[in-house]
Amino acid sequence: MSLLHRAAPLVVPAYLRTDRRLAASVTPFDRTDLFRPHLASRRWAWTHFGIFLPDLPAPYRFLNTMTFIGATGTTCFDDDRIAAPDARNTALVLSATAHADQHHHAGYDAATECSFPDTGPLRWGDDLTVEVELPHVRVAGRYATFEVDVELTTTDQASWFVRSPAYDHVSLLAPYRATLRHGATEQALEGLGTVEYARCFSPQALRRRPLPGWAKLPFDFFTYQIVNLDPDTQVLLTDVRAGGATACRLVHVRTRGGTAEVYDDVRFEVTEWDPEPRRDPAGRPMRVPRRMSWTVRDGGAEILRLDAEVDAPYRYGHGTGYVSAYRHRTTWRGEQRTGSGYLEWVDRRQDAAGSATQASLRDQSSAASSSVTTRDGSFSRSLS
C-alpha cells in the first residue's frame, strides 16, 4: 500500500473542505472559462469532454462519447498501455452502444494525431470531432463499426461533482437529436442527454513518463450512472472513493424547464456480483456488479430508491474500467418508474476481487509484455 493510499483518509476530507459543489449545483450555470482543452497547460494536467445519451431504444440502450486529453495520474483512469511518448499528450476516446460490435476504444498522441485549439472543433484523429459553442454542442464519430452525429442544446442546469480551485467537474442537462448508422441501418434518436467537462491538477503534469503505480493519486473506485425517469427528468448517481475515503457520493436530479437538486444523504450497495470478473486487454481482472441499489434520504425521509440489474455487455475503456446498461425499478417521491440506465464502473481497490486480486498479481508478469492495438489496428505499443 502506497503512502498516498494510506494518507487518503486524512487528505480527502481536508480537500473537500475547499469544495463548493453543493451550492453550485443549485445555481444556474454561467461559467465562460470552461470547456477548453488546455493541452499545453501545466496547471490543468488533464481535461475531459463527455457526451452521454443514457436510454436509447433496444438494441442500442446507450451512446457514450467519453474522452480524456492528458494522462490523469490516477489509479482508476490511467491505462498506461496507450500512453503517448509524452504521457501528458495522451488522448483517449471511448464510444460505444450495447449493440453488436459498436465499441470504439482508442489512444492517440495529441502532439501528432489530434487538434485541440482553445476555440474551434476538437479532433481525435479522423475518428471523432466535438464542437462546443454553448449552448450548442455537436459530435461527429466515424468509427470502424458505426457512425454517429449528435446535436445537443445545453441548459443552465449544472450538476457539479467537484467545484474547487484544483478540480472542476460539471454536467449540463442537454436535450439532443442524433443519428446512428451501422451498415445499411440508420436510426434517428432524440431525448435527454448530458454534456460534461472536467479539468484538474495532477502530479502527472511534471513528468513525461507515466507515473509509477505508487505515485498515482489513489482514486481506486468509481461508478457514475445516468437514469432518465421520464422525458424531462434526469438523475445522476455518483460514488467515488480514494484509499477508503469517500470523495463523492451524490445524487443529482434535474428537470427540463424546472429545478436542479442535489442530495448527499446517499447509500449505494452492490446486492449481487457477477460471478465472473471481467478481464481487460492486459489480463487484469475486475469484479463487476450484476445487481445494485441506491437510496436517497432528505430530512430523514426516503425520497428515492433505485434497484438495478445489469443486462448489457460490459464495454472496456472507461479509463481502466467499463461501461454498460441496466434495467431499473425506481421509486421517486412515491411514484414508481421503470426503464433503462447507463453505467460506468471502475473498481481498482486492493480487496475488490478477492481471489481475482491474487490472479491479478499472477498476471502482472505476462501483462507487462503485452501490447495494445489502438484505433482500428493501424499501430500498437508494447509495454516495457
PDB file of C-alpha atoms in Angstrom, residues 104-279:
ATOM      1  CA  HIS A 104     -14.555   2.128 -30.216  1.00  0.00           C
ATOM      2  CA  HIS A 105     -11.697   2.435 -27.717  1.00  0.00           C
ATOM      3  CA  ALA A 106      -8.553   4.235 -28.845  1.00  0.00           C
ATOM      4  CA  GLY A 107      -5.474   6.049 -27.623  1.00  0.00           C
ATOM      5  CA  TYR A 108      -3.902   8.962 -29.519  1.00  0.00           C
ATOM      6  CA  ASP A 109      -0.815  11.139 -29.350  1.00  0.00           C
ATOM      7  CA  ALA A 110      -2.233  14.652 -29.091  1.00  0.00           C
ATOM      8  CA  ALA A 111       1.057  16.131 -30.320  1.00  0.00           C
ATOM      9  CA  THR A 112       0.864  14.430 -33.718  1.00  0.00           C
ATOM     10  CA  GLU A 113      -2.622  12.959 -34.244  1.00  0.00           C
ATOM     11  CA  CYS A 114      -5.096  15.405 -32.735  1.00  0.00           C
ATOM     12  CA  SER A 115      -6.139  19.053 -32.887  1.00  0.00           C
ATOM     13  CA  PHE A 116      -7.199  20.721 -29.643  1.00  0.00           C
ATOM     14  CA  PRO A 117      -7.464  24.513 -30.099  1.00  0.00           C
ATOM     15  CA  ASP A 118      -8.973  26.640 -27.335  1.00  0.00           C
ATOM     16  CA  THR A 119     -11.693  27.663 -29.792  1.00  0.00           C
ATOM     17  CA  GLY A 120     -12.993  25.628 -32.703  1.00  0.00           C
ATOM     18  CA  PRO A 121     -13.501  21.913 -33.336  1.00  0.00           C
ATOM     19  CA  LEU A 122     -11.638  19.355 -31.217  1.00  0.00           C
ATOM     20  CA  ARG A 123     -10.402  16.371 -33.238  1.00  0.00           C
ATOM     21  CA  TRP A 124      -9.172  12.963 -32.116  1.00  0.00           C
ATOM     22  CA  GLY A 125      -7.526  11.731 -35.319  1.00  0.00           C
ATOM     23  CA  ASP A 126     -10.093  11.118 -38.048  1.00  0.00           C
ATOM     24  CA  ASP A 127     -12.389   9.318 -35.610  1.00  0.00           C
ATOM     25  CA  LEU A 128     -14.083  11.988 -33.514  1.00  0.00           C
ATOM     26  CA  THR A 129     -14.882  15.697 -33.773  1.00  0.00           C
ATOM     27  CA  VAL A 130     -16.505  17.652 -30.937  1.00  0.00           C
ATOM     28  CA  GLU A 131     -17.573  21.285 -31.316  1.00  0.00           C
ATOM     29  CA  VAL A 132     -18.588  23.258 -28.232  1.00  0.00           C
ATOM     30  CA  GLU A 133     -20.196  26.667 -28.720  1.00  0.00           C
ATOM     31  CA  LEU A 134     -22.505  26.785 -25.728  1.00  0.00           C
ATOM     32  CA  PRO A 135     -25.368  26.254 -25.659  1.00  0.00           C
ATOM     33  CA  HIS A 136     -24.718  24.201 -28.811  1.00  0.00           C
ATOM     34  CA  VAL A 137     -22.611  21.033 -28.844  1.00  0.00           C
ATOM     35  CA  ARG A 138     -22.019  18.866 -31.906  1.00  0.00           C
ATOM     36  CA  VAL A 139     -20.463  15.402 -32.062  1.00  0.00           C
ATOM     37  CA  ALA A 140     -19.387  13.509 -35.184  1.00  0.00           C
ATOM     38  CA  GLY A 141     -17.990  10.000 -34.710  1.00  0.00           C
ATOM     39  CA  ARG A 142     -16.654   7.986 -37.630  1.00  0.00           C
ATOM     40  CA  TYR A 143     -15.646   4.626 -36.227  1.00  0.00           C
ATOM     41  CA  ALA A 144     -14.852   1.292 -37.844  1.00  0.00           C
ATOM     42  CA  THR A 145     -18.183  -0.350 -36.964  1.00  0.00           C
ATOM     43  CA  PHE A 146     -20.610   2.570 -36.607  1.00  0.00           C
ATOM     44  CA  GLU A 147     -21.056   6.309 -37.132  1.00  0.00           C
ATOM     45  CA  VAL A 148     -22.823   8.920 -35.011  1.00  0.00           C
ATOM     46  CA  ASP A 149     -23.906  12.534 -35.347  1.00  0.00           C
ATOM     47  CA  VAL A 150     -25.309  14.262 -32.274  1.00  0.00           C
ATOM     48  CA  GLU A 151     -26.540  17.815 -31.744  1.00  0.00           C
ATOM     49  CA  LEU A 152     -27.267  18.943 -28.189  1.00  0.00           C
ATOM     50  CA  THR A 153     -28.506  22.180 -26.660  1.00  0.00           C
ATOM     51  CA  THR A 154     -27.320  22.646 -23.101  1.00  0.00           C
ATOM     52  CA  THR A 155     -29.497  24.192 -20.413  1.00  0.00           C
ATOM     53  CA  ASP A 156     -28.342  26.231 -17.414  1.00  0.00           C
ATOM     54  CA  GLN A 157     -28.966  23.286 -15.086  1.00  0.00           C
ATOM     55  CA  ALA A 158     -25.477  22.341 -13.935  1.00  0.00           C
ATOM     56  CA  SER A 159     -24.693  19.404 -11.666  1.00  0.00           C
ATOM     57  CA  TRP A 160     -21.237  19.692 -10.115  1.00  0.00           C
ATOM     58  CA  PHE A 161     -19.316  16.634  -8.947  1.00  0.00           C
ATOM     59  CA  VAL A 162     -16.374  18.814  -7.867  1.00  0.00           C
ATOM     60  CA  ARG A 163     -16.078  22.607  -7.713  1.00  0.00           C
ATOM     61  CA  SER A 164     -12.737  23.568  -6.214  1.00  0.00           C
ATOM     62  CA  PRO A 165      -9.555  25.528  -7.003  1.00  0.00           C
ATOM     63  CA  ALA A 166      -7.754  22.382  -8.198  1.00  0.00           C
ATOM     64  CA  TYR A 167     -10.549  20.467  -9.909  1.00  0.00           C
ATOM     65  CA  ASP A 168     -13.767  21.357 -11.745  1.00  0.00           C
ATOM     66  CA  HIS A 169     -16.186  18.687 -12.971  1.00  0.00           C
ATOM     67  CA  VAL A 170     -19.639  19.618 -14.216  1.00  0.00           C
ATOM     68  CA  SER A 171     -22.570  18.086 -16.104  1.00  0.00           C
ATOM     69  CA  LEU A 172     -25.092  20.153 -18.082  1.00  0.00           C
ATOM     70  CA  LEU A 173     -28.573  18.863 -18.831  1.00  0.00           C
ATOM     71  CA  ALA A 174     -28.877  18.765 -22.626  1.00  0.00           C
ATOM     72  CA  PRO A 175     -31.740  17.703 -24.909  1.00  0.00           C
ATOM     73  CA  TYR A 176     -30.435  16.140 -28.132  1.00  0.00           C
ATOM     74  CA  ARG A 177     -31.157  14.896 -31.619  1.00  0.00           C
ATOM     75  CA  ALA A 178     -28.914  12.203 -33.060  1.00  0.00           C
ATOM     76  CA  THR A 179     -28.383   9.832 -35.952  1.00  0.00           C
ATOM     77  CA  LEU A 180     -26.671   6.465 -35.519  1.00  0.00           C
ATOM     78  CA  ARG A 181     -25.568   4.492 -38.585  1.00  0.00           C
ATOM     79  CA  HIS A 182     -24.201   0.974 -38.955  1.00  0.00           C
ATOM     80  CA  GLY A 183     -24.132  -0.883 -42.234  1.00  0.00           C
ATOM     81  CA  ALA A 184     -27.316  -0.091 -44.137  1.00  0.00           C
ATOM     82  CA  THR A 185     -29.194   0.832 -40.945  1.00  0.00           C
ATOM     83  CA  GLU A 186     -29.801   4.436 -39.902  1.00  0.00           C
ATOM     84  CA  GLN A 187     -31.530   5.234 -36.612  1.00  0.00           C
ATOM     85  CA  ALA A 188     -32.863   8.695 -35.701  1.00  0.00           C
ATOM     86  CA  LEU A 189     -32.848   9.429 -31.969  1.00  0.00           C
ATOM     87  CA  GLU A 190     -33.907  12.218 -29.634  1.00  0.00           C
ATOM     88  CA  GLY A 191     -34.183  12.647 -25.910  1.00  0.00           C
ATOM     89  CA  LEU A 192     -32.484  13.989 -22.807  1.00  0.00           C
ATOM     90  CA  GLY A 193     -28.707  13.712 -22.579  1.00  0.00           C
ATOM     91  CA  THR A 194     -25.839  15.309 -20.730  1.00  0.00           C
ATOM     92  CA  VAL A 195     -22.728  17.277 -21.700  1.00  0.00           C
ATOM     93  CA  GLU A 196     -19.821  17.084 -19.282  1.00  0.00           C
ATOM     94  CA  TYR A 197     -16.488  18.774 -18.761  1.00  0.00           C
ATOM     95  CA  ALA A 198     -13.659  18.441 -16.254  1.00  0.00           C
ATOM     96  CA  ARG A 199     -10.241  19.997 -15.716  1.00  0.00           C
ATOM     97  CA  CYS A 200      -7.834  19.019 -12.964  1.00  0.00           C
ATOM     98  CA  PHE A 201      -4.397  19.414 -11.393  1.00  0.00           C
ATOM     99  CA  SER A 202      -2.207  16.295 -11.283  1.00  0.00           C
ATOM    100  CA  PRO A 203       1.425  15.466 -10.492  1.00  0.00           C
ATOM    101  CA  GLN A 204       1.499  13.844 -13.942  1.00  0.00           C
ATOM    102  CA  ALA A 205       1.911  17.369 -15.357  1.00  0.00           C
ATOM    103  CA  LEU A 206       5.502  17.383 -14.061  1.00  0.00           C
ATOM    104  CA  ARG A 207       6.645  14.201 -15.810  1.00  0.00           C
ATOM    105  CA  ARG A 208       6.824  12.926 -19.391  1.00  0.00           C
ATOM    106  CA  ARG A 209       6.649   9.255 -18.467  1.00  0.00           C
ATOM    107  CA  PRO A 210       3.530   7.806 -16.836  1.00  0.00           C
ATOM    108  CA  LEU A 211       3.642   7.993 -13.072  1.00  0.00           C
ATOM    109  CA  PRO A 212       4.523   4.655 -11.442  1.00  0.00           C
ATOM    110  CA  GLY A 213       1.666   2.961  -9.649  1.00  0.00           C
ATOM    111  CA  TRP A 214       2.793   4.001  -6.176  1.00  0.00           C
ATOM    112  CA  ALA A 215       2.824   7.686  -7.215  1.00  0.00           C
ATOM    113  CA  LYS A 216      -0.615   7.799  -8.841  1.00  0.00           C
ATOM    114  CA  LEU A 217      -3.414   9.539  -6.967  1.00  0.00           C
ATOM    115  CA  PRO A 218      -5.222   6.663  -5.205  1.00  0.00           C
ATOM    116  CA  PHE A 219      -8.701   7.104  -6.674  1.00  0.00           C
ATOM    117  CA  ASP A 220      -9.467   3.402  -6.814  1.00  0.00           C
ATOM    118  CA  PHE A 221     -13.268   3.141  -7.066  1.00  0.00           C
ATOM    119  CA  PHE A 222     -15.616   4.997  -9.397  1.00  0.00           C
ATOM    120  CA  THR A 223     -19.180   4.498 -10.512  1.00  0.00           C
ATOM    121  CA  TYR A 224     -21.307   7.004 -12.369  1.00  0.00           C
ATOM    122  CA  GLN A 225     -24.816   6.228 -13.546  1.00  0.00           C
ATOM    123  CA  ILE A 226     -27.437   8.162 -15.517  1.00  0.00           C
ATOM    124  CA  VAL A 227     -31.168   7.456 -15.461  1.00  0.00           C
ATOM    125  CA  ASN A 228     -33.930   9.359 -17.228  1.00  0.00           C
ATOM    126  CA  LEU A 229     -37.029   8.873 -15.086  1.00  0.00           C
ATOM    127  CA  ASP A 230     -39.269  10.400 -17.758  1.00  0.00           C
ATOM    128  CA  PRO A 231     -38.770  12.557 -20.875  1.00  0.00           C
ATOM    129  CA  ASP A 232     -37.986  15.609 -18.712  1.00  0.00           C
ATOM    130  CA  THR A 233     -36.339  14.283 -15.520  1.00  0.00           C
ATOM    131  CA  GLN A 234     -32.752  13.044 -15.288  1.00  0.00           C
ATOM    132  CA  VAL A 235     -30.929  11.524 -12.314  1.00  0.00           C
ATOM    133  CA  LEU A 236     -27.133  11.350 -11.923  1.00  0.00           C
ATOM    134  CA  LEU A 237     -25.779   8.884  -9.340  1.00  0.00           C
ATOM    135  CA  THR A 238     -22.111   9.065  -8.331  1.00  0.00           C
ATOM    136  CA  ASP A 239     -19.820   7.211  -5.916  1.00  0.00           C
ATOM    137  CA  VAL A 240     -16.060   7.899  -5.994  1.00  0.00           C
ATOM    138  CA  ARG A 241     -13.554   6.678  -3.401  1.00  0.00           C
ATOM    139  CA  ALA A 242      -9.830   7.032  -2.775  1.00  0.00           C
ATOM    140  CA  GLY A 243      -7.983   4.746  -0.407  1.00  0.00           C
ATOM    141  CA  GLY A 244     -11.146   4.010   1.551  1.00  0.00           C
ATOM    142  CA  ALA A 245     -12.238   7.663   1.788  1.00  0.00           C
ATOM    143  CA  THR A 246     -15.385   8.881   0.034  1.00  0.00           C
ATOM    144  CA  ALA A 247     -14.532  11.641  -2.427  1.00  0.00           C
ATOM    145  CA  CYS A 248     -18.023  11.999  -3.923  1.00  0.00           C
ATOM    146  CA  ARG A 249     -21.279  10.223  -3.139  1.00  0.00           C
ATOM    147  CA  LEU A 250     -24.079  12.354  -4.535  1.00  0.00           C
ATOM    148  CA  VAL A 251     -27.357  12.103  -6.405  1.00  0.00           C
ATOM    149  CA  HIS A 252     -28.380  14.974  -8.686  1.00  0.00           C
ATOM    150  CA  VAL A 253     -31.919  15.352 -10.031  1.00  0.00           C
ATOM    151  CA  ARG A 254     -32.731  17.911 -12.708  1.00  0.00           C
ATOM    152  CA  THR A 255     -35.877  18.589 -14.710  1.00  0.00           C
ATOM    153  CA  ARG A 256     -36.111  20.208 -18.121  1.00  0.00           C
ATOM    154  CA  GLY A 257     -37.730  23.595 -17.603  1.00  0.00           C
ATOM    155  CA  GLY A 258     -37.746  23.002 -13.851  1.00  0.00           C
ATOM    156  CA  THR A 259     -35.410  22.731 -10.892  1.00  0.00           C
ATOM    157  CA  ALA A 260     -31.998  21.233 -10.167  1.00  0.00           C
ATOM    158  CA  GLU A 261     -31.495  19.363  -6.895  1.00  0.00           C
ATOM    159  CA  VAL A 262     -28.571  17.625  -5.194  1.00  0.00           C
ATOM    160  CA  TYR A 263     -28.561  15.169  -2.286  1.00  0.00           C
ATOM    161  CA  ASP A 264     -25.675  13.909  -0.166  1.00  0.00           C
ATOM    162  CA  ASP A 265     -27.529  11.531   2.191  1.00  0.00           C
ATOM    163  CA  VAL A 266     -26.963   8.664  -0.227  1.00  0.00           C
ATOM    164  CA  ARG A 267     -26.399   4.939   0.163  1.00  0.00           C
ATOM    165  CA  PHE A 268     -25.038   2.738  -2.641  1.00  0.00           C
ATOM    166  CA  GLU A 269     -24.831  -1.034  -2.381  1.00  0.00           C
ATOM    167  CA  VAL A 270     -23.964  -3.892  -4.712  1.00  0.00           C
ATOM    168  CA  THR A 271     -26.512  -6.581  -3.872  1.00  0.00           C
ATOM    169  CA  GLU A 272     -25.165  -9.248  -6.241  1.00  0.00           C
ATOM    170  CA  TRP A 273     -21.817  -9.532  -8.001  1.00  0.00           C
ATOM    171  CA  ASP A 274     -21.336 -11.095 -11.396  1.00  0.00           C
ATOM    172  CA  PRO A 275     -19.686 -14.466 -10.690  1.00  0.00           C
ATOM    173  CA  GLU A 276     -17.056 -13.890 -13.389  1.00  0.00           C
ATOM    174  CA  PRO A 277     -14.722 -10.877 -13.162  1.00  0.00           C
ATOM    175  CA  ARG A 278     -14.077  -9.048 -16.424  1.00  0.00           C
ATOM    176  CA  ARG A 279     -10.526  -9.011 -17.777  1.00  0.00           C
TER     177      ARG A 279
END
